[in-house]
C-alpha positions in Angstrom: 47.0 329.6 67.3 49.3 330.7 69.9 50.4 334.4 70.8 52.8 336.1 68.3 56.3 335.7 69.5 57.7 339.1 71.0 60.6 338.4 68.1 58.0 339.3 65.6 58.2 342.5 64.0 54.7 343.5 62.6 56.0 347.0 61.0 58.1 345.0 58.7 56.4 342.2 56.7 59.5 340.7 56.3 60.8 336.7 56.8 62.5 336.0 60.6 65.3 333.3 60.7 66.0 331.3 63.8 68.4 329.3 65.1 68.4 327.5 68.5 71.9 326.4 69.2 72.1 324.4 72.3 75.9 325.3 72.9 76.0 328.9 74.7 79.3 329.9 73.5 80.6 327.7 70.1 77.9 328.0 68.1 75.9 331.5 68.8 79.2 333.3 69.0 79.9 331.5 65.5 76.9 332.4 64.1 76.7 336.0 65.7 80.7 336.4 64.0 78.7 336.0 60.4 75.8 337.5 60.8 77.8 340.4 62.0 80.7 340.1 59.1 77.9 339.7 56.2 75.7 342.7 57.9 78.8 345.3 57.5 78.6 345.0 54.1 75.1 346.8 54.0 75.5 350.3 53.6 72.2 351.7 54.7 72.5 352.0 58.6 68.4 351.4 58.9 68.2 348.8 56.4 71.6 346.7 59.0 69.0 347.2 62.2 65.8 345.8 60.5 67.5 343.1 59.3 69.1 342.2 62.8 65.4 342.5 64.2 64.6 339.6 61.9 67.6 337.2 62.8 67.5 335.7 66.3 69.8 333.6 68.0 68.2 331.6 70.3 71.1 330.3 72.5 71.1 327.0 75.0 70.6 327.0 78.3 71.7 324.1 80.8 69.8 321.4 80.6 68.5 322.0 76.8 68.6 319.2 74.7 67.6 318.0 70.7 64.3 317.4 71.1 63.6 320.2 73.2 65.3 322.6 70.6 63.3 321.3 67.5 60.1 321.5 69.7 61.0 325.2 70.4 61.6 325.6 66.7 58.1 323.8 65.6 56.3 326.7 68.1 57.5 329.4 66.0 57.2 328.1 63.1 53.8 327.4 63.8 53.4 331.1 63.9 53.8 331.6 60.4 55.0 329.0 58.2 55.7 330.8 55.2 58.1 333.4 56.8 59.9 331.9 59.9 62.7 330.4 58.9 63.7 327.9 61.9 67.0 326.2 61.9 68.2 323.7 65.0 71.9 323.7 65.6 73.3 320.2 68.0 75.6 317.8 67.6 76.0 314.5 68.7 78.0 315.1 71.9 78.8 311.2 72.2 74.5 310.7 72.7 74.9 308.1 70.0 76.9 305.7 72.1 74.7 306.3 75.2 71.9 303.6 74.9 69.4 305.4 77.4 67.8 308.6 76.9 70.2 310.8 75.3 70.4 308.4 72.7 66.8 308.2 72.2 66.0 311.9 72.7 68.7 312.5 69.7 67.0 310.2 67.5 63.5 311.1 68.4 64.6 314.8 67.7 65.5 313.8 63.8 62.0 312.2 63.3 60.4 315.2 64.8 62.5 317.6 62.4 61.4 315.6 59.2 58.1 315.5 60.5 57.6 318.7 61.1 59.4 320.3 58.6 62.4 321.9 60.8 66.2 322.2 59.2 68.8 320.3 61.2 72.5 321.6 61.7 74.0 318.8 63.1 77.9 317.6 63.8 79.0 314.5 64.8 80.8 314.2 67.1 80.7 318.1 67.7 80.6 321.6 66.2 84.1 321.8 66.8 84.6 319.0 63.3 83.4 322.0 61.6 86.0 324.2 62.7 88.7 321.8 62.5 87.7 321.2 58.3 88.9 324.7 57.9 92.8 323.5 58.6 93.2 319.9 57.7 91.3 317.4 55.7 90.4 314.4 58.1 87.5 312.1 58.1 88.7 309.6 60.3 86.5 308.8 63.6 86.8 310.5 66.5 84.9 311.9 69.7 84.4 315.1 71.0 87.6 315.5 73.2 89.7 314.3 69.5 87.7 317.3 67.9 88.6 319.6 70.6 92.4 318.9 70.9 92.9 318.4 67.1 91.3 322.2 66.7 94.0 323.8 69.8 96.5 322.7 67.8 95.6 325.0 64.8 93.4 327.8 66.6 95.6 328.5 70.1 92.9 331.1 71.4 90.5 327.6 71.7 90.1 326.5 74.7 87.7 323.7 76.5 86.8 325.6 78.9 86.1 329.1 76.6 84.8 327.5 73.9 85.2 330.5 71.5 85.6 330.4 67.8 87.5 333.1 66.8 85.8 333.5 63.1 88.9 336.0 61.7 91.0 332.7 62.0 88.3 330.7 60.0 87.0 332.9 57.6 90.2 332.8 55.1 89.8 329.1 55.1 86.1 328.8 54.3 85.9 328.1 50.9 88.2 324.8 51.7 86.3 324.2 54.4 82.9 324.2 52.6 84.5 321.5 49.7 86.0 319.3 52.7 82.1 319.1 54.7 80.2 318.6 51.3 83.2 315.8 50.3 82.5 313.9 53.4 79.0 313.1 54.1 76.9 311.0 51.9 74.1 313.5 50.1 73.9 317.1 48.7 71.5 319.8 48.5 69.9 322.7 46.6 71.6 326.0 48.6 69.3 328.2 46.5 66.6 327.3 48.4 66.3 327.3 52.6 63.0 325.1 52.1 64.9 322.4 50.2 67.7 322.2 53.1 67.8 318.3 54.3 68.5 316.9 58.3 71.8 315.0 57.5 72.6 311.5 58.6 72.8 311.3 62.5 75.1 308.1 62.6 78.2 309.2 60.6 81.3 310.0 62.7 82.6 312.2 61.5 79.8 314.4 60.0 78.6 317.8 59.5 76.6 320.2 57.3 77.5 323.6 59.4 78.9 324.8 55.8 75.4 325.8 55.4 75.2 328.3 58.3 76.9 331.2 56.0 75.0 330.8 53.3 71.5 330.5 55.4 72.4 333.8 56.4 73.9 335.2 53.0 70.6 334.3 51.3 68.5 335.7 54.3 70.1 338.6 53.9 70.3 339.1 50.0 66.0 338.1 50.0 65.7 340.4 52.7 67.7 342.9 50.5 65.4 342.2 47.2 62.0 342.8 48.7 
């Protein structure tokens, strides 16, 4: 078995969650924003540190892709399956239309995940769908650049070239949001449980299951809390 990850924290026998975002700004400063809004509501100050020693954000570098994310994912779990919670955050990025490699990395990374066990957060065709559910209701098609430019026109501080979520302007929209990603993708799924968490379709435009992302960390936090 390989070396214990220097993530793990052997004075606490509590669960670790991971995610592996290959975005370096959208999605870790997204998932930092909740993990960060759901912590202040602890009121122990040494309880709100162990429990950020036990969430990692593992965020992309250049030249990280799918596949490479969900193999990085199956080496920590690999550690120990019953307390690493792994989660792989990509979208599609227009890889779908591509028909070399990208296209077969990205579907080669969803039989890997279901093979191995690993959670997908996926968005097609980017992370930024996700934001742009919490301000209108849309499911028609569109590409990345659509995604982008239909999300400046509702969240100014946006930028392509920033690429920063600011979650203060999201968060009052959330609930709406959640409703509007459930209502347009073709399954469902048991919330209660991270285990039960499906890999969602790869090949519908538009498509994503980032709702979960609050509530993977809400229910990390509240087990965490009940140990």
């Amino acid at each position: 078995m390989r070396k214990r990850s220097e993530h793990f924290i052997p004075s606490l026998s509590n669960p670790v969650l991971f995610f592996f975002t290959e975005g370096e700004n959208t999605e870790p400063t997204y998932i930092h924003s909740i993990i960060d809004d759901q912590i202040n509501m602890v009121e122990n100050i040494q309880i709100k540190n162990d429990i950020r020693k036990c969430i990692h954000v593992n965020e992309g570098k250049t030249g990280n892709d799918p596949k490479t994310l969900v193999e990085d994912a199956i080496r920590e779990a690999d550690i120990d399956t019953e307390n690493y919670n792994c989660f792989c955050v990509f979208d599609n990025d227009n890889r779908l239309e591509n028909k070399g490699k990208e296209r077969e990395n990205l579907l080669n990374s969803f039989a890997l995940a279901k093979e191995r066990h690993i959670k997908i957060v996926f968005s097609n065709p980017s992370f930024e769908y996700w934001a742009l559910l919490h301000f209108e209701d849309t499911d028609a098609p569109m590409d990345q650049n659509k995604a982008i430019d239909l999300l400046i026109n509702h969240m100014k501080p946006y930028s392509k070239k920033t690429k920063i979520l600011n979650y203060s302007l999201l968060k009052p929209n959330e609930t709406v949001a959640f409703g509007r990603a459930k209502r347009h993708r073709t399954y469902d799924k048991d919330l209660k449980c991270l285990k039960e968490t499906p890999n969602p379709k790869v090949d519908e435009n538009p498509n994503t299951n980032a709702d979960i992302i609050p509530f993977i960390i809400d229910n990390f936090i509240k087990n965490f809390l009940s140990r």
